[in-house]
Short mmCIF file of C-alpha atoms and ligand atoms in Angstrom, two decimals:
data_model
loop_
_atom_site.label_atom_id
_atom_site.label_comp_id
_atom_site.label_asym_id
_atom_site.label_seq_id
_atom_site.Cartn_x
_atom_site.Cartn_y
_atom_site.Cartn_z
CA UNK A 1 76.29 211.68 171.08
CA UNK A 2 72.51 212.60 170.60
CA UNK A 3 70.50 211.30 172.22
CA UNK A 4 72.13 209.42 174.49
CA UNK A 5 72.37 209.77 178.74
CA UNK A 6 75.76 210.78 180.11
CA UNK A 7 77.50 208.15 181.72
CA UNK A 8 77.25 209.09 185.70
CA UNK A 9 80.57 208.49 187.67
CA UNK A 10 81.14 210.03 190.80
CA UNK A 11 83.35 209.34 193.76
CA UNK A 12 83.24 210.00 197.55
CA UNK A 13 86.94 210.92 199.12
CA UNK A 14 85.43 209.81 202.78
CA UNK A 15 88.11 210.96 205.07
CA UNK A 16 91.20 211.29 203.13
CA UNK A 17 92.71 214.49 201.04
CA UNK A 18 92.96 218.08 202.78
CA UNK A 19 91.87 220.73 200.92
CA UNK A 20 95.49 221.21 199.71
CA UNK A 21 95.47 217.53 198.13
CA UNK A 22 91.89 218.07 196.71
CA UNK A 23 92.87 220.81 194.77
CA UNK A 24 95.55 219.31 193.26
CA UNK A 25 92.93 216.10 192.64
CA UNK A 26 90.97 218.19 190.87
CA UNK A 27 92.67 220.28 188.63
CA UNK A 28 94.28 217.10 187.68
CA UNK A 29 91.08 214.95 187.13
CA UNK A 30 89.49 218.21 185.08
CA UNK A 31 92.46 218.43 182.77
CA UNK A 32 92.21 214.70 182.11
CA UNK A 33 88.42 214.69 181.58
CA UNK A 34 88.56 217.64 179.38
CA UNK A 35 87.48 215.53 176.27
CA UNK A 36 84.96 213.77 178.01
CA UNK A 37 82.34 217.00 178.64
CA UNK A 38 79.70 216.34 176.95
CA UNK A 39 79.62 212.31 177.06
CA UNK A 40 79.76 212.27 181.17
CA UNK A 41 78.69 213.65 184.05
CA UNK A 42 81.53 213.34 186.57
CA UNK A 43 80.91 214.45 190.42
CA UNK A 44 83.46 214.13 193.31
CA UNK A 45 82.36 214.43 197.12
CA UNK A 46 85.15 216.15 199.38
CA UNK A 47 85.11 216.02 202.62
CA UNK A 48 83.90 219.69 203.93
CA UNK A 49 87.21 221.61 204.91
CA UNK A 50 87.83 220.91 201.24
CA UNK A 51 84.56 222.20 199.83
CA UNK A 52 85.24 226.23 199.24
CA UNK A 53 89.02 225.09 197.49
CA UNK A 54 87.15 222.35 195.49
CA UNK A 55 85.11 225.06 194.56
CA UNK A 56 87.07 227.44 193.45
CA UNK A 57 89.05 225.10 191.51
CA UNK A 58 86.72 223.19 189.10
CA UNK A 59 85.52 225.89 186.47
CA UNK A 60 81.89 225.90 184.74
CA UNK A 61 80.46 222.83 186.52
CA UNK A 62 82.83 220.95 184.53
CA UNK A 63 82.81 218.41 187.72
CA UNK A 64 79.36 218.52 190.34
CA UNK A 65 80.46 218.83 193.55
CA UNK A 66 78.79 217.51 196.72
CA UNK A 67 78.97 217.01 200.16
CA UNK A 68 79.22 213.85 202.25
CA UNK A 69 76.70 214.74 204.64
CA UNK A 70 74.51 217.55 206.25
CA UNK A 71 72.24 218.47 208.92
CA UNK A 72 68.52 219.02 207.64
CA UNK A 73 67.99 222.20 209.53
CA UNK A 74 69.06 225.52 208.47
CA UNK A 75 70.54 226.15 211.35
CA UNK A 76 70.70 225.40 215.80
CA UNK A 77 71.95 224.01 218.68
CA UNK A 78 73.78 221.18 216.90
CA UNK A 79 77.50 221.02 217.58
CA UNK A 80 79.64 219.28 214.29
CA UNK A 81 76.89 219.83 212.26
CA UNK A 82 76.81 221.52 208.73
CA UNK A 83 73.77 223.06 207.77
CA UNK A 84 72.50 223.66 203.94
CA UNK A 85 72.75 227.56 204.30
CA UNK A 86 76.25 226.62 204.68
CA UNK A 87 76.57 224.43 202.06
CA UNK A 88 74.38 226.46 199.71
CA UNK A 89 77.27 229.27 199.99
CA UNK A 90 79.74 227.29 198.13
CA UNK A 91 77.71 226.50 195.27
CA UNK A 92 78.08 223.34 195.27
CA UNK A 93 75.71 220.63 193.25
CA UNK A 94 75.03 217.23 195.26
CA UNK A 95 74.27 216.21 199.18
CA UNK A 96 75.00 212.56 199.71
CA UNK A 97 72.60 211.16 202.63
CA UNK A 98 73.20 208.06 204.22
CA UNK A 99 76.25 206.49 203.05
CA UNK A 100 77.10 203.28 204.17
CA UNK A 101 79.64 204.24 206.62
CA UNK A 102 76.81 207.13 208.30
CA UNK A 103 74.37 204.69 208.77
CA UNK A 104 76.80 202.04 210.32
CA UNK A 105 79.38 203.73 211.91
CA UNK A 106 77.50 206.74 213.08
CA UNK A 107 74.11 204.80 213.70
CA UNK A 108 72.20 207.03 211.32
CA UNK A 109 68.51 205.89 210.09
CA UNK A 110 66.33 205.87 207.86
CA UNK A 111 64.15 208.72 209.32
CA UNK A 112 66.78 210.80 209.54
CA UNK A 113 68.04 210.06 205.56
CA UNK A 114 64.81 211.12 205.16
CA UNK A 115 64.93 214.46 206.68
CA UNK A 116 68.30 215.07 204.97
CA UNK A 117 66.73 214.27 201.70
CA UNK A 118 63.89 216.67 202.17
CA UNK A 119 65.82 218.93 202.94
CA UNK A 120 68.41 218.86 200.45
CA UNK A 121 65.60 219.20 197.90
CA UNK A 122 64.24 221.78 199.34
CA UNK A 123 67.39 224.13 199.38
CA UNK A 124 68.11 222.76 195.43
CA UNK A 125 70.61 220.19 195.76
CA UNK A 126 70.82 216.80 194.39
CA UNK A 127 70.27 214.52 197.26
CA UNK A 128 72.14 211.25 196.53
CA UNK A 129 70.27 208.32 198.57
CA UNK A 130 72.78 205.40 199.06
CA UNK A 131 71.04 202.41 200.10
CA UNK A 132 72.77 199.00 200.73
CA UNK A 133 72.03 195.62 202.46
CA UNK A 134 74.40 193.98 205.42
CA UNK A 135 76.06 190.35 205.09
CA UNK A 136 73.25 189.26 207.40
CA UNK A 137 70.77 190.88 205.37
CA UNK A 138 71.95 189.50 202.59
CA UNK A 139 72.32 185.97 204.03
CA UNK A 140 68.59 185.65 205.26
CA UNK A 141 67.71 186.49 202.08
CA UNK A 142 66.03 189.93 202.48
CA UNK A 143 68.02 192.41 200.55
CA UNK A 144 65.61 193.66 198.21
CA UNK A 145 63.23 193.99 201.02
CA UNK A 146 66.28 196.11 203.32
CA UNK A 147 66.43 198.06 199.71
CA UNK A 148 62.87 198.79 199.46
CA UNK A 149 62.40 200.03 203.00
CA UNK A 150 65.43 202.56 202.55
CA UNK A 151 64.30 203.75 200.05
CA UNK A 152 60.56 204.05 200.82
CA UNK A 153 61.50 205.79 204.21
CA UNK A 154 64.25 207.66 203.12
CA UNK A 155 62.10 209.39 200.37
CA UNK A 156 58.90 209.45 201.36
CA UNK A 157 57.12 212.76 200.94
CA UNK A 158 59.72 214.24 198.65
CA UNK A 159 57.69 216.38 196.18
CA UNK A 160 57.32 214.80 192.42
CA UNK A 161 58.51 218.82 191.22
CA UNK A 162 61.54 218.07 192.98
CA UNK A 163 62.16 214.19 192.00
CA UNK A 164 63.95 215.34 189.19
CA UNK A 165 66.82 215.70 191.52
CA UNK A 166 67.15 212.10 193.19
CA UNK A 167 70.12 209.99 192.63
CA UNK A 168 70.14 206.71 194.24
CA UNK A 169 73.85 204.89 194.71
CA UNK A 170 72.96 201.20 195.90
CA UNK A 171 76.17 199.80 197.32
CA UNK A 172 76.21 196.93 199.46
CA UNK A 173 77.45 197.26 202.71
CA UNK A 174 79.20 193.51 202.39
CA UNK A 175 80.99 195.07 199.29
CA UNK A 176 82.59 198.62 200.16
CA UNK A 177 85.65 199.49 201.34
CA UNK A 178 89.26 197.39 201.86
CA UNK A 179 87.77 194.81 203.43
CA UNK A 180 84.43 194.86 200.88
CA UNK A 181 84.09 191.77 198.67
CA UNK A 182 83.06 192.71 195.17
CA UNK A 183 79.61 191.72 194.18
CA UNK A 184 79.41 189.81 191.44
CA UNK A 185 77.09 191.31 188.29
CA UNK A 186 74.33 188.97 188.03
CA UNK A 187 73.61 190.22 192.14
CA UNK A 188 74.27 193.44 191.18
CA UNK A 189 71.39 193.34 188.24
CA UNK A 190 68.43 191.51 190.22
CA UNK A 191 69.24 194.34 193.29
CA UNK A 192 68.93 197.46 190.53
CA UNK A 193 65.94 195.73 188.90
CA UNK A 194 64.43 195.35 191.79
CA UNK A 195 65.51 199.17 193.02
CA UNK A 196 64.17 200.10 189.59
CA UNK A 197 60.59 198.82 190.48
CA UNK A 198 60.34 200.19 193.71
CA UNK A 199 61.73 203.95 191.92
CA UNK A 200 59.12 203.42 189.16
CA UNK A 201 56.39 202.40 191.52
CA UNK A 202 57.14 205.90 193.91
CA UNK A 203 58.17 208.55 190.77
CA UNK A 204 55.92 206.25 187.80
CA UNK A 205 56.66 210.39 185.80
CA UNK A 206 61.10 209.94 186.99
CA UNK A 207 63.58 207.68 185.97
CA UNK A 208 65.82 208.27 189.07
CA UNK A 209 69.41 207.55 188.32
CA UNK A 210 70.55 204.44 189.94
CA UNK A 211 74.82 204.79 190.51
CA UNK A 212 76.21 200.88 191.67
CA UNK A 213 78.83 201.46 193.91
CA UNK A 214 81.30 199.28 196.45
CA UNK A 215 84.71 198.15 195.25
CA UNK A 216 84.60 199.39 191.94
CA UNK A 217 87.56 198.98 189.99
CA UNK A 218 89.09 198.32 186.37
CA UNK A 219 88.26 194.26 186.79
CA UNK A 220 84.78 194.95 186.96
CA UNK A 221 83.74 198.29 186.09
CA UNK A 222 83.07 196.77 182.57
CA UNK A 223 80.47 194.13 183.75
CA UNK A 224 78.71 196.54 185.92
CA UNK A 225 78.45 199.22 183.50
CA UNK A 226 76.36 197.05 181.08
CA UNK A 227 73.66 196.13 183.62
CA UNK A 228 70.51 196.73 183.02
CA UNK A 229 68.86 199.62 185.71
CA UNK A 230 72.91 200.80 186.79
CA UNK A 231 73.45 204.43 185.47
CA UNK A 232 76.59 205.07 186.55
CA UNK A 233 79.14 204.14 188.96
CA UNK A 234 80.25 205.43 192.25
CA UNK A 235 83.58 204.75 193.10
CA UNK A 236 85.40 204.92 196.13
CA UNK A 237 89.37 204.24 196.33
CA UNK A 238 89.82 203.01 192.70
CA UNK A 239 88.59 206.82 192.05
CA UNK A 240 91.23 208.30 194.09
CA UNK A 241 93.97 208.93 191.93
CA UNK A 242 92.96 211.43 188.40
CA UNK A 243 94.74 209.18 186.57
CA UNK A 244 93.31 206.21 187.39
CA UNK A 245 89.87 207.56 187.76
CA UNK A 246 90.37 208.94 183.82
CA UNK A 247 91.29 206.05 182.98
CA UNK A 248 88.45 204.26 184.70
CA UNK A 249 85.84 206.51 183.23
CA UNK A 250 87.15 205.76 179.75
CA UNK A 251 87.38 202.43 179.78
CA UNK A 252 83.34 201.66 180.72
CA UNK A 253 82.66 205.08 178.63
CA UNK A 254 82.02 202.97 175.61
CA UNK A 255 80.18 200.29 176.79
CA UNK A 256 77.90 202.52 178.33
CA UNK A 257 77.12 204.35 175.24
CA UNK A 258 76.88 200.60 173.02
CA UNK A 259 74.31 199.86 175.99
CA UNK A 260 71.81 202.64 175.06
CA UNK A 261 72.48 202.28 171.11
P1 PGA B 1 85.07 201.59 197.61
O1 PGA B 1 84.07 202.63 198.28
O2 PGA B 1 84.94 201.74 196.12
O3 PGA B 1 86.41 201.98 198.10
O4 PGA B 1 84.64 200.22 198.06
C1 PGA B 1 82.78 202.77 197.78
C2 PGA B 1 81.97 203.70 198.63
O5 PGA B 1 82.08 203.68 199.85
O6 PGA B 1 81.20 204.49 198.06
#
């Protein structure tokens, strides 16, 4: 396919698998995605118990690996926390910084994103920026403003050298999880264009990937895919079974490559 961007799909396993049940995830999911190499880029994001068996299971990058969180300082008086010297030793690819459920459940803000994203681009990962508007948010009518902010604070000062690596997953908080309400695609669209400007308007030399994420699944995969401005998907429970999540990837694989022809 020359030429043409790989299709981006990635998923987060939160809280669930042990590093026994990630294994098996992944040599599964790599067997099943041998074919798709050089068309995708696939990532997964165990949780960190799972990280050093995740790594030593998925051969020659054929999957990125990340992590679901991390402390920006090397290292300190921080109990719980998981520093990027750590991290760093298992090789693995991707840092994903303020997630939905850290900023909510954990209180995290948008300073600290930012500190987490300097400093996973500092010590070479890919820091993945997730950046999503509440129901109230969304109700008084200020999403792309939430959007903006998020991602003005959360990457402000990051180096242009090091742009290169920025992902950006928007997923609406109103839209993740069991409880999540799939957005529909025409929302989806006017939120990545206007994530697209703000991108363009902070790296005018980068075109930032920009993953949709938040109740993905085989009903709507297809719709999202073809958006203008969405790159990829980010997937959380429809991702969690290597069969499914093959299956997933192949079915939007195709409409993501007619989109770019
Ligand atoms: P979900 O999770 O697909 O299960 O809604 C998405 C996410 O939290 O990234």
């Amino acid at each position: 396919m020359n030429g043409m961007k790989p299709l981006l799909m990635g998923t987060n396993l939160k809280m669930y698998k042990t590093a026994a049940e990630t294994q098996a995830y992944l040599s599964a999911l790599q067997t099943l995605t041998q074919d798709l190499r050089t068309d995708t880029t696939l990532f997964v994001i165990p949780s960190y118990p799972a990280l050093e068996r995740a790594a030593n299971t998925v051969k020659d990058k054929a999957i990125l690996l990340g992590a679901q969180n991390m402390h920006p300082e090397e290292q300190g008086q921080f109990t719980g926390e998981v520093s990027p010297l750590m991290l760093q030793e298992f090789g693995i690819d991707i840092v994903e910084i303020g997630h939905s459920e850290r900023r909510h459940v954990f209180h995290e803000t948008d300073e600290q994103e930012n500190k987490k994203v300097l400093s996973a681009l500092d010590h070479g990962f890919i820091a993945l920026l997730c950046a999503g508007e509440t129901a109230e948010q969304k109700a008084a009518g200020i999403a792309d403003e939430v959007l903006s902010m998020q991602l003005k604070i959360g990457l402000s000062g990051a180096r242009s050298e090091t742009a290169n690596r920025i992902w950006v997953a928007y997923e609406p908080v109103w839209a993740i999880g069991v409880n999540g309400v799939p957005a529909p695609a025409d929302y989806v669209r006017e939120r990545h264009t206007s994530i697209r400007r703000v991108l363009t308007q902070l790296f005018p030399a980068q075109e930032i990937p920009v993953l949709y994420g938040g109740s993905v699944n085989p009903q709507n995969a297809e719709e999202l895919i073809v958006q203008p401005n969405v790159d990829g998907l980010f997937t959380g429970r429809a991702a969690w079974e290597a069969e499914k999540f093959s299956v997933l990837i192949r079915q939007v694989l195709p409409l993501w490559q007619r989109k770019q022809s």
